[in-house]
Coordinates of C-alpha atoms in Angstrom, one line a residue:
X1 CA -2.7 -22.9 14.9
X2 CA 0.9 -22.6 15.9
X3 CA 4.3 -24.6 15.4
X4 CA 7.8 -25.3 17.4
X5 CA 9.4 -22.9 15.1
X6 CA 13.4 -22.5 14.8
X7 CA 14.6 -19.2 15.8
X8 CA 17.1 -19.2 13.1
X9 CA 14.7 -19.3 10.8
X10 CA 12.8 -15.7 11.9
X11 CA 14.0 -13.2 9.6
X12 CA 15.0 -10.7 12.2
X13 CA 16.5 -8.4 9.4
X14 CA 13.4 -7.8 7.9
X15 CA 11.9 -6.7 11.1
X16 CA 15.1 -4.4 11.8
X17 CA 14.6 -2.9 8.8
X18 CA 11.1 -2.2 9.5
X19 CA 11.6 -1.0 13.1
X20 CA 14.6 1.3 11.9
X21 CA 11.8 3.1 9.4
X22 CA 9.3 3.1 11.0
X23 CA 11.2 4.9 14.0
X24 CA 12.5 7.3 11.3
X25 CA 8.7 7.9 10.4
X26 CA 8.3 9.0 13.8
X27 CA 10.2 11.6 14.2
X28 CA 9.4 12.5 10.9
X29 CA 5.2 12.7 11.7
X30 CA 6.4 14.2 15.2
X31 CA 8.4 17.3 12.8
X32 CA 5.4 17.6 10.6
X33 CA 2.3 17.7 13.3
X34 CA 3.6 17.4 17.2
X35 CA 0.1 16.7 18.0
X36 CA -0.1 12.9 15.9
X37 CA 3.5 11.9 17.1
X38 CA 1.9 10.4 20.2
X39 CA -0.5 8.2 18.0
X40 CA 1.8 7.3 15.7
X41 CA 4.4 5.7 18.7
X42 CA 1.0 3.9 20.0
X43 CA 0.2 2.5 16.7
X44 CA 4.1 1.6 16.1
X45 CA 4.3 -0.5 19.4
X46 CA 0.8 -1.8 19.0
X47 CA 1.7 -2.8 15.2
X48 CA 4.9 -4.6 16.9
X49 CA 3.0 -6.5 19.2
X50 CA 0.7 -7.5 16.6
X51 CA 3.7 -8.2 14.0
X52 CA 5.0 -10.5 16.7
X53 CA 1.8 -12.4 17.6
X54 CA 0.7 -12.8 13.6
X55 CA 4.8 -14.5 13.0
X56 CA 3.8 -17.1 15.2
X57 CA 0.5 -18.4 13.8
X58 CA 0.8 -20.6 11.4
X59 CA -0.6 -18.7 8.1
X60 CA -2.1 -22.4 6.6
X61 CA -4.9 -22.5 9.7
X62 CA -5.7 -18.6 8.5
X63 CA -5.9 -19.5 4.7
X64 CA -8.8 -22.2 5.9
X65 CA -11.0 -19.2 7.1
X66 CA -10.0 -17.6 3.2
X67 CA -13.8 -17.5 2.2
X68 CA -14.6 -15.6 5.6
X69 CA -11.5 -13.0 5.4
X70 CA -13.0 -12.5 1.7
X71 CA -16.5 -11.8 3.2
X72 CA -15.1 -9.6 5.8
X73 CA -13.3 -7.4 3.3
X74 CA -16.5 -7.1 1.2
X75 CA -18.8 -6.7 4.4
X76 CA -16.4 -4.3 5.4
X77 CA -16.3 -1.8 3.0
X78 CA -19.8 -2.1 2.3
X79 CA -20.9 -0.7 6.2
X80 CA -18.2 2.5 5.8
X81 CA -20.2 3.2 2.7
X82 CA -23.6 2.7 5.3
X83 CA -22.1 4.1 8.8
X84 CA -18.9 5.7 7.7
X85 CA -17.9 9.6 8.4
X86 CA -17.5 11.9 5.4
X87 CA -14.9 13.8 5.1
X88 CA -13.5 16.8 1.9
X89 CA -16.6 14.2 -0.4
X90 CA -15.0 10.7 0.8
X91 CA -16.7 8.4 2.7
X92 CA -13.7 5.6 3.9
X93 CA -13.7 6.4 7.8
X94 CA -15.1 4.6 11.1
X95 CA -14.9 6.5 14.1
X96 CA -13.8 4.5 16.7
X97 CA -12.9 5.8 20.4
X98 CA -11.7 9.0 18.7
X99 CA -9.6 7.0 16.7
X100 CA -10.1 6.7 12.3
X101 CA -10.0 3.4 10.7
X102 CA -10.2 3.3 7.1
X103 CA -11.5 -0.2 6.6
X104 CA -9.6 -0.1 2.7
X105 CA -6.4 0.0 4.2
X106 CA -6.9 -3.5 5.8
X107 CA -8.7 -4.6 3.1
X108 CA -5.2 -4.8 0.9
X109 CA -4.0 -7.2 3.7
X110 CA -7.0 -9.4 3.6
X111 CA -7.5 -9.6 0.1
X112 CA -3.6 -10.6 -0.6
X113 CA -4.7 -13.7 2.0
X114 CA -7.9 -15.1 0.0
X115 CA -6.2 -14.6 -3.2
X116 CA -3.0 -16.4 -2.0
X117 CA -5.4 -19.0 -1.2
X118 CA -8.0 -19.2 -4.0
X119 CA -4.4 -19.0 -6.7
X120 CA -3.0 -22.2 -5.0
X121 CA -6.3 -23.8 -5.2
X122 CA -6.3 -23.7 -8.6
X123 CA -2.9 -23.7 -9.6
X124 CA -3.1 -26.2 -12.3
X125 CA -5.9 -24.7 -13.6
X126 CA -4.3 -21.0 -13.1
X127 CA -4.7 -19.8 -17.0
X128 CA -7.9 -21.1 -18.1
X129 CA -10.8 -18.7 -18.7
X130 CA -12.6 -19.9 -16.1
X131 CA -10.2 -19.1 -13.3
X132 CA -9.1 -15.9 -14.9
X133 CA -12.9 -14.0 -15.4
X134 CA -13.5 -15.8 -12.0
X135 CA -10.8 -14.5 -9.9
X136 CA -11.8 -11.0 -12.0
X137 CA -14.8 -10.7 -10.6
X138 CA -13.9 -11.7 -7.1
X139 CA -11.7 -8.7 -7.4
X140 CA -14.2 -6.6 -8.9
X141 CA -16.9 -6.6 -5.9
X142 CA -14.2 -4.9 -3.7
X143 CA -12.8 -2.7 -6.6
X144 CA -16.4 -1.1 -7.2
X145 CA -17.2 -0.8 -3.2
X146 CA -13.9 1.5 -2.7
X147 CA -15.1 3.3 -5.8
X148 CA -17.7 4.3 -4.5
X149 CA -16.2 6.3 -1.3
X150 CA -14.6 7.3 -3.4
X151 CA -10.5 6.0 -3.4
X152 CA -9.1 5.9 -6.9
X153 CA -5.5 5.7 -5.3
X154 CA -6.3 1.7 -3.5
X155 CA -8.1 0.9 -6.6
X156 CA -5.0 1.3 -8.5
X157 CA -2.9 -0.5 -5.8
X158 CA -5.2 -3.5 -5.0
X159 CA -5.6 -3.9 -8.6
X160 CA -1.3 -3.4 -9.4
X161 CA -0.9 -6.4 -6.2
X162 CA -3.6 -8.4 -7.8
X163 CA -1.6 -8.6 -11.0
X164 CA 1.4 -9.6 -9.6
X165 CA 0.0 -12.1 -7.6
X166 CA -1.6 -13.5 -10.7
X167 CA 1.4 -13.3 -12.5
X168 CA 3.3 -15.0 -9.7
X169 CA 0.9 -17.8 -9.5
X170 CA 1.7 -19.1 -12.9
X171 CA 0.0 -16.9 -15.5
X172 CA 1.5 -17.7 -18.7
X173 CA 3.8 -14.9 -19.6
X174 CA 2.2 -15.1 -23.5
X175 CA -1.2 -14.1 -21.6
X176 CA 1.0 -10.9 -19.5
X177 CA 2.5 -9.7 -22.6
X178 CA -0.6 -9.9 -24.9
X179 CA -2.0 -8.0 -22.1
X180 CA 0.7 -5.4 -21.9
X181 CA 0.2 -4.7 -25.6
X182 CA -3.4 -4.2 -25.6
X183 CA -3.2 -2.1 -22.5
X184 CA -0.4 0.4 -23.1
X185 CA -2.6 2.0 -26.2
X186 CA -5.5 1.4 -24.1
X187 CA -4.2 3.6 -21.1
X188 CA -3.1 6.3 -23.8
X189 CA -6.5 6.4 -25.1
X190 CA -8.2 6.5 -21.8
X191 CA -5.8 9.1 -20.7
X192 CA -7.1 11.5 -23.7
X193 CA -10.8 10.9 -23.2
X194 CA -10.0 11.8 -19.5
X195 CA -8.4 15.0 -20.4
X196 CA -10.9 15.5 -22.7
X197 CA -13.5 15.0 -19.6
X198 CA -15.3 12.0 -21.6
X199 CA -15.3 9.4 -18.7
X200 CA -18.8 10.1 -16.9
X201 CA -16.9 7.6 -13.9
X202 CA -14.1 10.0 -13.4
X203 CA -14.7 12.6 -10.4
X204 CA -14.5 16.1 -11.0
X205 CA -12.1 16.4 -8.3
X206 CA -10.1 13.6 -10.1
X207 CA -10.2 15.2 -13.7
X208 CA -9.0 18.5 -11.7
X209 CA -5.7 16.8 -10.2
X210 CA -4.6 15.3 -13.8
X211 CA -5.6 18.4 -15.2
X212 CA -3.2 20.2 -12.6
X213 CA -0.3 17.5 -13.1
X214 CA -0.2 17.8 -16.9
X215 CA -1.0 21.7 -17.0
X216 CA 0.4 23.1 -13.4
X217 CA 0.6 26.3 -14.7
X218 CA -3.1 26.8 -16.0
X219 CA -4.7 25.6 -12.8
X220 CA -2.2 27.0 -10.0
X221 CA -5.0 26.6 -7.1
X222 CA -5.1 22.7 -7.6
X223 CA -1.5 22.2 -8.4
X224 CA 0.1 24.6 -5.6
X225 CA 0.8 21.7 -2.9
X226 CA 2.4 19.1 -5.5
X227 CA 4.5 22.4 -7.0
X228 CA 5.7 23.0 -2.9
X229 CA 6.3 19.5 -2.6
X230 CA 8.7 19.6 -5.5
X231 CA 10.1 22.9 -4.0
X232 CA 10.5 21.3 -0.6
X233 CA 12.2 18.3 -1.7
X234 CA 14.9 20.2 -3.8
X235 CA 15.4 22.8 -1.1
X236 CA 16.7 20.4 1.5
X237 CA 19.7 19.7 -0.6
X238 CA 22.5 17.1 0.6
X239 CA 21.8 17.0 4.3
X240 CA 18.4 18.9 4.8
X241 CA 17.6 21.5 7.3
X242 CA 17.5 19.3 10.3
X243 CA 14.4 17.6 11.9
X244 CA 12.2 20.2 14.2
X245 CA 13.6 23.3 12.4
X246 CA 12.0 26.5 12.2
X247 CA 12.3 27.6 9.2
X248 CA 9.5 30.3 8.2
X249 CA 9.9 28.9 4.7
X250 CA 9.4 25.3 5.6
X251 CA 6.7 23.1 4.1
X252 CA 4.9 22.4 8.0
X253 CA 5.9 26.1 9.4
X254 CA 4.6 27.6 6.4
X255 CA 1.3 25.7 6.0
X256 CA 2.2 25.6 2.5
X257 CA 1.3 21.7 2.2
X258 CA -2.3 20.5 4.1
X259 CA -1.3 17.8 6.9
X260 CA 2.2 16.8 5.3
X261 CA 2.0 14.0 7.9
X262 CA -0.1 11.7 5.6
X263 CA 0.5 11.5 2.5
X264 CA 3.5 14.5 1.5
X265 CA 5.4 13.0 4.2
X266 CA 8.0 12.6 2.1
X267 CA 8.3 16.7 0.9
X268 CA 9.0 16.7 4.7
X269 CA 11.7 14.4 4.8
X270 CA 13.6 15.9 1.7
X271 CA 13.0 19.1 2.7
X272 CA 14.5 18.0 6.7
X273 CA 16.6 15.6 6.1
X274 CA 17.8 16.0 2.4
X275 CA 18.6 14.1 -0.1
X276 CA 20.8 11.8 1.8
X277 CA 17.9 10.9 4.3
X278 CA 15.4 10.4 1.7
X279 CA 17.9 7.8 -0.5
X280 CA 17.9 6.1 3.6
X281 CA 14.1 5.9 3.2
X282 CA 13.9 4.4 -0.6
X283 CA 16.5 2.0 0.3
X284 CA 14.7 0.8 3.4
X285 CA 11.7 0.1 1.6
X286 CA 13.7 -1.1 -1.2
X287 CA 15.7 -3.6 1.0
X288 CA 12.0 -4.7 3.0
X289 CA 10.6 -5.4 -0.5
X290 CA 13.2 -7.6 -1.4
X291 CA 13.5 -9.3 1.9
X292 CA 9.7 -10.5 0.8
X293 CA 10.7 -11.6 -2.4
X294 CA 13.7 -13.1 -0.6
X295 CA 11.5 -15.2 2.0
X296 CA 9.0 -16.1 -1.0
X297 CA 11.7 -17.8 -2.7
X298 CA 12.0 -20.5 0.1
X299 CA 8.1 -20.6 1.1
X300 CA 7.0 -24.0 1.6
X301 CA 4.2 -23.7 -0.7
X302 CA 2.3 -21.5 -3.5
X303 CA 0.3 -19.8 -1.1
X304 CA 3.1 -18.8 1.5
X305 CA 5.2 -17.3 -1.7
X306 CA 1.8 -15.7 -3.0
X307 CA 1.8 -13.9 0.4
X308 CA 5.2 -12.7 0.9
X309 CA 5.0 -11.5 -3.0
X310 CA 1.8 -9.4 -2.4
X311 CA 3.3 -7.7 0.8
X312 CA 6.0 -7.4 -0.9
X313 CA 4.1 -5.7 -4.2
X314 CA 2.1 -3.5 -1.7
X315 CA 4.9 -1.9 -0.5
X316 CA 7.0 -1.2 -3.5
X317 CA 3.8 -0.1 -5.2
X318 CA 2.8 2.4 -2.5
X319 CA 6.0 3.6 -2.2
X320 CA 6.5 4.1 -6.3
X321 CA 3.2 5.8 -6.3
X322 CA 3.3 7.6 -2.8
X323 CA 7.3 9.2 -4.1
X324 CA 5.7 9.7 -7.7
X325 CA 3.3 11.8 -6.8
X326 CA 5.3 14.2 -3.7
X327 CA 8.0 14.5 -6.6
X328 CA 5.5 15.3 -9.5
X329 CA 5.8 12.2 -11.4
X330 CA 2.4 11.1 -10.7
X331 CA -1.1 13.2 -10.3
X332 CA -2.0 14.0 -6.9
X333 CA -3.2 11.0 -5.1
X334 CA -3.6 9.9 -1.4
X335 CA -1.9 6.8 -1.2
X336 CA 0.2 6.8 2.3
X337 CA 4.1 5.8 1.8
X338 CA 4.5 2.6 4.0
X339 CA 5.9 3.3 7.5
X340 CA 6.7 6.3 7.4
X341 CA 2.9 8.3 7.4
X342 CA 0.8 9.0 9.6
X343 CA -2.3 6.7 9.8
X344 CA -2.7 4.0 12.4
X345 CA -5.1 1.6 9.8
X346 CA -2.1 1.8 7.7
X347 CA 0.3 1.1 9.8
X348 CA -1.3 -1.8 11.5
X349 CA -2.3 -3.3 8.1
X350 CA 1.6 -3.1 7.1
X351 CA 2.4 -4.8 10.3
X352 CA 0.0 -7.7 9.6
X353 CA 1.4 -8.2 6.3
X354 CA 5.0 -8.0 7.9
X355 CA 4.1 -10.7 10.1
X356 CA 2.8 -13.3 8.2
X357 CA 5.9 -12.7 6.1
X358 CA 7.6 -14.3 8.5
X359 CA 5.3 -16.7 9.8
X360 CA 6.1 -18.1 5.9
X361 CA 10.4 -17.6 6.6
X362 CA 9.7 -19.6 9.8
X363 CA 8.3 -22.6 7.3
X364 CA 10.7 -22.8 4.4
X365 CA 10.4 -25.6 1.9
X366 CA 12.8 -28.8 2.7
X367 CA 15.2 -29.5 0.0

């Protein structure tokens, strides 16, 4: 279960880069709502403890219980579908001692563990058909549960790290760029019919917030808090209006952005700290996914390297899609940006995945 590890080993810049965001997040949810600063330091030092704890277990004796973690996701997301709250036509949330877990958020960290595993089982077998439609529909029974609640945003993420972890494990490139080719005409075909309200599985809500992206003008109601997330990013300039201010014209004073804590964090950040204290935060998570890639690089095995590359993926992903969509690049989607919003299932998750990252730098390969 555990090892006599070398402390040289422990990659302790990876955790200060985390603790130095995550801190920043703080003050950053404590700016944006006063009331969920309190939380978020519980779930920061909890997530440490539990970052801590998860470095020291060795990551091979949790890969044997692979089959149960896989069960658990599924299980999971099938009883919030059963016993969850509702909440704005979403059903994702247990209420536990007045605290929301969204069972989807763990469910990224879970699945990136059976997949490392099942991809290192069959590593030489890694591009045959069967392994391929297999592995497919293992990922599909989760994909059409969170569908259901409905959570377009995971979907696209657990579906983005499941590709890369595929890719790591060995897919033939051949296979990735065929693929590429028949889906980039594909997703411009799909995006047409969507506009064109021709997908019966796309929400109405959904359809509203492309519509809103590609047409902002024509449908002001829907695309008013990505416009004043644009707005409040360009407004803090170079060095922001400071943390706390009071600003009648802010984002949070103004209301002019529903609970910017979550998922238009970062309109807060640019708007507070500028444009030098948002580059701070992209860099951070830029230098955190590339400490994963770093560690996966010397893992002692496929599965170690599978890990540290779907943390890795998870974060760069959320954060591409999380900054897309506050600066207008992306449609409106609730995808939290790693760290630094609120949401303690989030948080912890990302704290898992942190620590078995370096349960797998505490096991490098021998040369």
């Amino acid at each position: 279960m555990s090892k006599l590890y070398k402390l040289k080993n422990y990659k302790f810049i990876l955790v200060i880069y985390v603790l130095i965001l995550n801190t920043l997040g703080v003050f950053l949810v404590g700016s944006a709502s006063p009331g969920d600063q309190k939380k978020q330091i519980i779930g920061m030092v909890s997530g440490i403890v539990i970052m801590v704890i998860l470095s020291l277990i060795d990551y091979s004796f949790i890969l044997r219980f692979s089959w149960i973690i896989y069960l658990l996701a599924v299980g999971l997301l099938a009883l919030v579908l059963v016993a969850g709250d509702s909440s704005k036509g979403a059903q994702r949330w247990f209420e536990i001692g007045g605290i929301r877990f969204q069972p989807s958020e763990l469910v990224k960290i879970l699945l990136i563990l059976f997949f490392a595993y099942y991809f290192m089982k069959y590593e030489e077998k890694i591009n045959t058909v069967r392994v391929i439609v297999s592995s497919f529909v293992l990922l599909a029974i989760p994909l059409f549960l969170i569908y259901k609640q409905p959570n377009l945003s995971t979907m696209i993420v657990i579906t983005l790290v499941f590709c890369a972890l595929l890719f790591m494990a060995g897919l033939n490139y051949k296979l990735v760029v065929g693929v590429l080719i028949v889906c980039i005409p594909v997703g411009l075909i799909g995006m047409t019919l969507i506009i064109q309200d021709k997908i019966p599985f796309i929400h109405a809500y959904q359809l509203g917030r492309i519509m809103a992206w590609l047409y902002p003008d024509d449908y002001p109601d829907l695309a008013y808090q990505q416009q004043n997330s644009i707005m409040a990013i360009g407004s803090g300039l170079l060095w922001g209006k400071g943390l706390n201010n009071t600003d009648p014209t802010s984002v949070k004073n103004g209301n002019f952005i529903l609970e910017p804590q979550n998922d238009f964090i970062f309109a807060v950040a640019g708007e507070e700290l500028g444009f030098v204290g948002s580059a701070v935060i992209i860099i951070l998570l830029l230098f955190i996914t590339i400490e994963c890639i770093f560690i996966a690089r010397k893992a002692k095995d496929t599965a170690g390297r599978l890990i540290c590359c779907g943390v890795g993926a998870l974060i760069g992903f959320q954060t591409f899609v999380n900054i897309g969509v506050a600066s207008g690049l992306l449609p409106n989607t609730g995808v939290t940006l790693p760290f630094v919003s609120y949401g303690l299932t989030s948080l912890w998750s990302l704290y898992i995945g942190i620590g078995l990252v370096l349960n797998v730098g505490l096991q490098p390969k021998k040369y």
